[in-house]
Coordinates of C-alpha atoms and ligand atoms in Angstrom, one line a residue:
N1 CA 19.3 -78.6 -64.1
T2 CA 17.9 -76.6 -67.0
T3 CA 21.0 -76.2 -69.1
R4 CA 21.6 -80.0 -69.4
N5 CA 19.9 -80.6 -72.7
K6 CA 20.5 -82.5 -76.0
I7 CA 22.7 -79.8 -77.7
M8 CA 25.5 -81.7 -79.5
M9 CA 29.2 -80.9 -79.2
V10 CA 30.5 -78.4 -81.7
P11 CA 32.5 -80.2 -84.4
M12 CA 36.3 -80.4 -84.0
N13 CA 38.2 -77.3 -85.3
Q14 CA 35.1 -75.1 -85.8
W15 CA 35.7 -71.7 -84.2
I16 CA 33.0 -70.1 -82.0
K17 CA 32.9 -66.4 -81.0
I18 CA 32.4 -65.2 -77.4
K19 CA 31.7 -61.7 -76.1
A20 CA 32.7 -61.6 -72.4
P21 CA 31.4 -58.3 -70.9
A22 CA 33.0 -56.0 -68.4
T23 CA 31.4 -56.0 -65.0
V24 CA 31.2 -53.7 -62.0
A25 CA 31.5 -55.5 -58.7
N26 CA 31.5 -54.1 -55.2
M27 CA 28.4 -52.2 -56.1
V28 CA 28.8 -49.4 -53.5
C29 CA 27.4 -50.9 -50.2
G30 CA 27.3 -54.4 -51.8
F31 CA 31.1 -54.9 -51.5
D32 CA 32.0 -58.4 -52.7
I33 CA 28.4 -59.5 -53.1
L34 CA 26.6 -57.3 -55.6
G35 CA 27.7 -56.8 -59.2
F36 CA 26.4 -56.1 -62.7
A37 CA 27.4 -56.6 -66.3
V38 CA 27.6 -53.8 -68.9
N39 CA 27.1 -54.1 -72.7
D40 CA 30.4 -52.5 -73.5
P41 CA 33.4 -53.0 -73.3
Y42 CA 33.9 -56.8 -73.6
D43 CA 36.7 -59.2 -74.3
A44 CA 36.3 -60.7 -77.8
M45 CA 37.2 -64.3 -77.7
E46 CA 37.3 -67.3 -80.1
M47 CA 37.5 -70.9 -79.2
R48 CA 37.6 -74.3 -80.9
L49 CA 38.0 -77.9 -79.9
V50 CA 41.2 -79.5 -81.2
E51 CA 42.5 -83.1 -81.4
T52 CA 45.5 -82.6 -79.1
P53 CA 44.5 -82.5 -75.5
G54 CA 45.5 -79.4 -73.5
I55 CA 45.0 -75.7 -73.7
T56 CA 46.6 -73.3 -76.3
I57 CA 46.2 -69.6 -75.6
I58 CA 46.7 -67.1 -78.4
N59 CA 46.8 -63.4 -77.4
M60 CA 45.4 -61.1 -80.1
D61 CA 46.3 -57.8 -78.3
D62 CA 49.4 -56.0 -77.1
Y63 CA 49.0 -56.6 -73.3
N64 CA 51.6 -59.4 -73.2
L65 CA 49.6 -61.5 -70.8
P66 CA 50.9 -65.0 -70.1
T67 CA 50.0 -67.8 -72.5
D68 CA 50.9 -70.5 -70.0
P69 CA 47.4 -71.9 -69.1
E70 CA 48.3 -71.9 -65.4
K71 CA 49.1 -68.2 -65.4
N72 CA 46.5 -66.9 -67.8
V73 CA 43.1 -66.6 -66.0
A74 CA 41.3 -68.1 -69.0
G75 CA 43.6 -71.2 -68.8
A76 CA 43.2 -71.5 -65.1
A77 CA 39.4 -71.5 -65.4
L78 CA 39.6 -74.1 -68.3
L79 CA 41.9 -76.3 -66.3
A80 CA 39.2 -76.5 -63.5
L81 CA 36.5 -77.4 -66.0
M82 CA 38.8 -80.0 -67.7
E83 CA 39.5 -81.6 -64.4
E84 CA 35.8 -82.1 -63.7
Y85 CA 35.2 -83.2 -67.3
G86 CA 37.5 -86.1 -66.8
K87 CA 38.1 -87.1 -70.4
P88 CA 41.0 -85.7 -72.5
V89 CA 40.0 -82.6 -74.4
G90 CA 41.9 -79.9 -76.3
F91 CA 40.9 -76.2 -76.5
E92 CA 42.4 -73.4 -78.6
V93 CA 41.5 -69.9 -77.2
K94 CA 42.1 -66.6 -79.0
I95 CA 41.7 -63.6 -76.6
N96 CA 41.4 -60.0 -77.8
K97 CA 41.4 -58.0 -74.6
L98 CA 39.1 -55.0 -75.2
I99 CA 38.9 -54.6 -71.4
K100 CA 42.2 -53.3 -70.2
P101 CA 43.8 -55.6 -67.5
G102 CA 43.8 -54.1 -64.1
S103 CA 41.2 -51.4 -65.1
G104 CA 38.8 -52.3 -62.3
V105 CA 35.9 -53.5 -64.5
G106 CA 36.5 -57.2 -64.3
S107 CA 39.1 -57.7 -67.0
S108 CA 40.3 -61.0 -65.5
A109 CA 36.8 -62.2 -64.8
A110 CA 35.7 -61.6 -68.4
S111 CA 38.5 -63.8 -69.8
S112 CA 37.8 -66.5 -67.2
A113 CA 34.1 -66.5 -67.7
G114 CA 34.3 -66.3 -71.4
A115 CA 36.6 -69.3 -71.6
V116 CA 34.4 -71.6 -69.6
V117 CA 31.2 -70.4 -71.3
G118 CA 32.8 -71.1 -74.6
A119 CA 34.1 -74.5 -73.5
N120 CA 30.7 -75.4 -72.3
H121 CA 29.1 -74.5 -75.6
L122 CA 31.8 -76.5 -77.5
L123 CA 31.1 -79.5 -75.2
G124 CA 27.3 -79.4 -75.8
N125 CA 26.2 -77.4 -72.8
I126 CA 26.7 -80.0 -70.1
Y127 CA 27.3 -77.5 -67.2
T128 CA 25.0 -75.2 -65.4
K129 CA 25.8 -71.5 -64.9
D130 CA 26.6 -72.2 -61.3
D131 CA 29.2 -74.8 -62.4
L132 CA 30.7 -72.3 -64.8
V133 CA 31.0 -69.7 -62.0
R134 CA 32.7 -72.3 -59.9
F135 CA 35.3 -73.1 -62.7
A136 CA 35.8 -69.4 -63.6
M137 CA 36.6 -68.5 -60.0
N138 CA 39.9 -70.4 -60.4
G139 CA 40.9 -67.6 -62.8
E140 CA 40.2 -65.0 -60.2
K141 CA 42.5 -66.9 -57.8
V142 CA 45.3 -66.5 -60.3
A143 CA 44.6 -62.8 -60.8
S144 CA 44.1 -61.7 -57.2
G145 CA 44.9 -64.6 -54.9
V146 CA 41.4 -65.3 -53.8
K147 CA 38.5 -67.1 -55.4
H148 CA 35.7 -64.5 -55.6
A149 CA 32.6 -64.4 -57.8
D150 CA 31.5 -60.8 -57.6
N151 CA 32.7 -60.1 -61.2
I152 CA 32.4 -63.7 -62.5
A153 CA 28.7 -64.1 -61.5
P154 CA 27.3 -61.0 -63.4
C155 CA 29.6 -61.8 -66.4
I156 CA 28.0 -65.3 -66.7
F157 CA 24.4 -64.5 -65.6
G158 CA 24.2 -61.0 -67.0
G159 CA 22.3 -58.2 -65.3
V160 CA 22.7 -57.7 -61.6
T161 CA 23.8 -60.7 -59.4
L162 CA 24.0 -61.3 -55.7
V163 CA 26.6 -63.7 -54.4
R164 CA 24.6 -64.8 -51.4
S165 CA 27.3 -67.3 -50.4
I166 CA 30.7 -68.5 -51.8
F167 CA 31.0 -71.7 -49.8
P168 CA 28.6 -73.3 -50.7
L169 CA 28.2 -71.2 -53.8
E170 CA 24.8 -69.5 -54.2
I171 CA 24.3 -66.9 -56.9
V172 CA 21.0 -65.0 -57.0
S173 CA 20.2 -63.4 -60.4
L174 CA 18.2 -60.2 -59.8
P175 CA 15.6 -59.0 -62.4
S176 CA 17.2 -55.6 -63.0
P177 CA 15.4 -52.6 -64.3
P178 CA 16.9 -50.7 -67.3
L179 CA 19.9 -48.7 -66.0
H180 CA 22.6 -46.7 -67.5
V181 CA 26.0 -46.5 -65.9
T182 CA 28.8 -43.9 -66.1
I183 CA 32.2 -45.4 -65.3
V184 CA 34.9 -42.9 -64.3
H185 CA 38.3 -44.4 -64.9
P186 CA 41.2 -42.5 -63.4
Q187 CA 43.8 -44.2 -65.8
I188 CA 45.8 -45.7 -62.9
E189 CA 46.3 -49.4 -62.7
V190 CA 45.5 -50.9 -59.3
R191 CA 45.8 -54.7 -59.0
T192 CA 43.0 -56.2 -57.0
A193 CA 45.5 -58.2 -55.0
D194 CA 47.1 -54.9 -53.8
A195 CA 43.7 -53.1 -53.3
R196 CA 42.5 -55.8 -51.0
K197 CA 45.6 -55.5 -48.7
I198 CA 44.5 -52.1 -47.5
L199 CA 41.0 -53.0 -46.4
K200 CA 40.3 -52.6 -42.7
Q201 CA 39.4 -55.9 -41.0
N202 CA 37.0 -54.8 -38.2
V203 CA 33.7 -52.9 -38.4
Q204 CA 31.6 -51.1 -35.8
L205 CA 28.1 -52.6 -35.2
K206 CA 26.4 -49.2 -35.9
D207 CA 28.2 -49.1 -39.3
A208 CA 27.3 -52.7 -40.0
I209 CA 23.6 -51.9 -39.3
K210 CA 23.6 -48.9 -41.7
Q211 CA 25.4 -51.0 -44.3
W212 CA 23.0 -53.9 -44.3
G213 CA 20.0 -51.5 -44.3
N214 CA 21.5 -50.0 -47.5
I215 CA 22.1 -53.4 -49.1
A216 CA 18.6 -54.6 -48.3
G217 CA 17.3 -51.2 -49.7
L218 CA 19.4 -51.6 -52.8
V219 CA 18.2 -55.1 -53.6
A220 CA 14.5 -54.1 -52.9
G221 CA 15.0 -51.0 -55.1
I222 CA 16.4 -53.1 -57.9
M223 CA 13.5 -55.7 -57.7
K224 CA 10.8 -53.0 -57.5
A225 CA 12.4 -50.8 -60.1
D226 CA 12.3 -48.0 -57.5
Y227 CA 15.0 -45.7 -58.8
D228 CA 14.8 -43.3 -55.8
L229 CA 15.2 -46.2 -53.3
I230 CA 18.2 -47.4 -55.4
G231 CA 19.7 -43.9 -55.2
R232 CA 19.2 -43.5 -51.4
S233 CA 20.7 -47.0 -50.8
L234 CA 23.8 -46.4 -52.8
E235 CA 25.9 -45.4 -49.8
D236 CA 28.8 -47.3 -48.3
V237 CA 29.7 -46.6 -44.7
I238 CA 32.3 -49.4 -44.2
I239 CA 34.7 -50.0 -47.1
E240 CA 35.4 -46.5 -48.4
P241 CA 33.2 -44.2 -46.2
Ligands
ADP301 P1 40.9 -56.7 -63.2 O1 40.1 -55.8 -62.3 O2 41.2 -56.0 -64.5 O3 40.4 -58.1 -63.3 P2 43.0 -57.9 -61.5 O4 44.1 -57.1 -60.8 O5 41.9 -58.6 -60.8 O6 42.3 -56.8 -62.5 O7 43.6 -58.9 -62.5 C1 44.6 -58.6 -63.4 C2 45.8 -59.6 -63.2 O8 45.5 -60.8 -63.8 C3 47.0 -59.0 -63.9 O9 48.2 -59.4 -63.1 C4 47.1 -59.9 -65.2 O10 48.4 -60.1 -65.7 C5 46.5 -61.2 -64.8 N1 45.9 -61.9 -65.9 C6 46.3 -63.1 -66.4 N2 45.5 -63.5 -67.4 C7 44.7 -62.5 -67.7 C8 43.6 -62.3 -68.7 N3 43.4 -63.2 -69.6 N4 42.9 -61.2 -68.6 C9 43.2 -60.2 -67.7 N5 44.2 -60.4 -66.7 C10 44.9 -61.5 -66.7

C-alpha cells in the first residue's frame, strides 16, 4: 500500500483545487475495459474540510445539476468514502463543470473521481487509488444505473487503464506512449443509461475471437509503443460493427 504515508490532514477550511480530466472509455474493441484520460477538458473543483459533518455541493456553472449529495455523482462518491472512513467529517465541494454532462467523455466520472481524490488529499492520503476507484464507482451508479470503472479508472490513474475485473476490482495501469486524440462530438446528448439499453446481449464465437485478438493486439501495441499495431487493432466487431 504505497499511498499510505505520513502526509497530514489539510487544516480545516483550507481550500484545495482539483483538476478532474475528461476520459475516453470503451476504447474501440476495449468496450467497458479500456479507457484513457486526456489533458483537456477537465472539471475544475475546489474542496475543503468543514466542522459540520456532511456534504455541501456548490455548483459553479449553469448546468443545474442536483446539489443533493445522493443525486450528484460527486456526493454519491463521497458518501461511499465517508461510510468507510467511519468518523464524522464535513466536506464542501465547488464544482465548475468544464466537461458538458452527457457529452460522452466521462463528465460524471470526472466529478466522482475528483471528489474522492480531493477528499483523500484533505484526509492525509489514507486511501489507495484502487480504494478511490471503488468509492467513485458509486457516482457512476447514480449517473447510469451501474457501477462501472471504465471512465473512473483512467481519471484517477491517468494514461491508459485496463479494468481487468470489476468484482473483485482489478485495475491495470498501462504505460502508454505519447498519443494525440481527436474527439468528434456530434452535439447530441445521449445518456449512458439509455445508450446501454440498445446493446445486443449475445455474440457469435467468431466475432468474439476477432474481438479478443484486437484487444490483445491493442494492449500489446500500447505497451510496445507500436503505433501500427495499435492502428490495426482499433477495430470493433461486436458493439458497433
Ligand atoms: P457522461 O458521459 O457525461 O458521464 P452520463 O449519462 O453517464 O454522461 O451521466 C450524466 C448524468 O449524471 C446526468 O443525468 C446528470 O444529471 C447526472 N449527474 C449528476 N451529478 C453530476 C455531475 N456532478 N457531473 C455530471 N453529471 C452528473
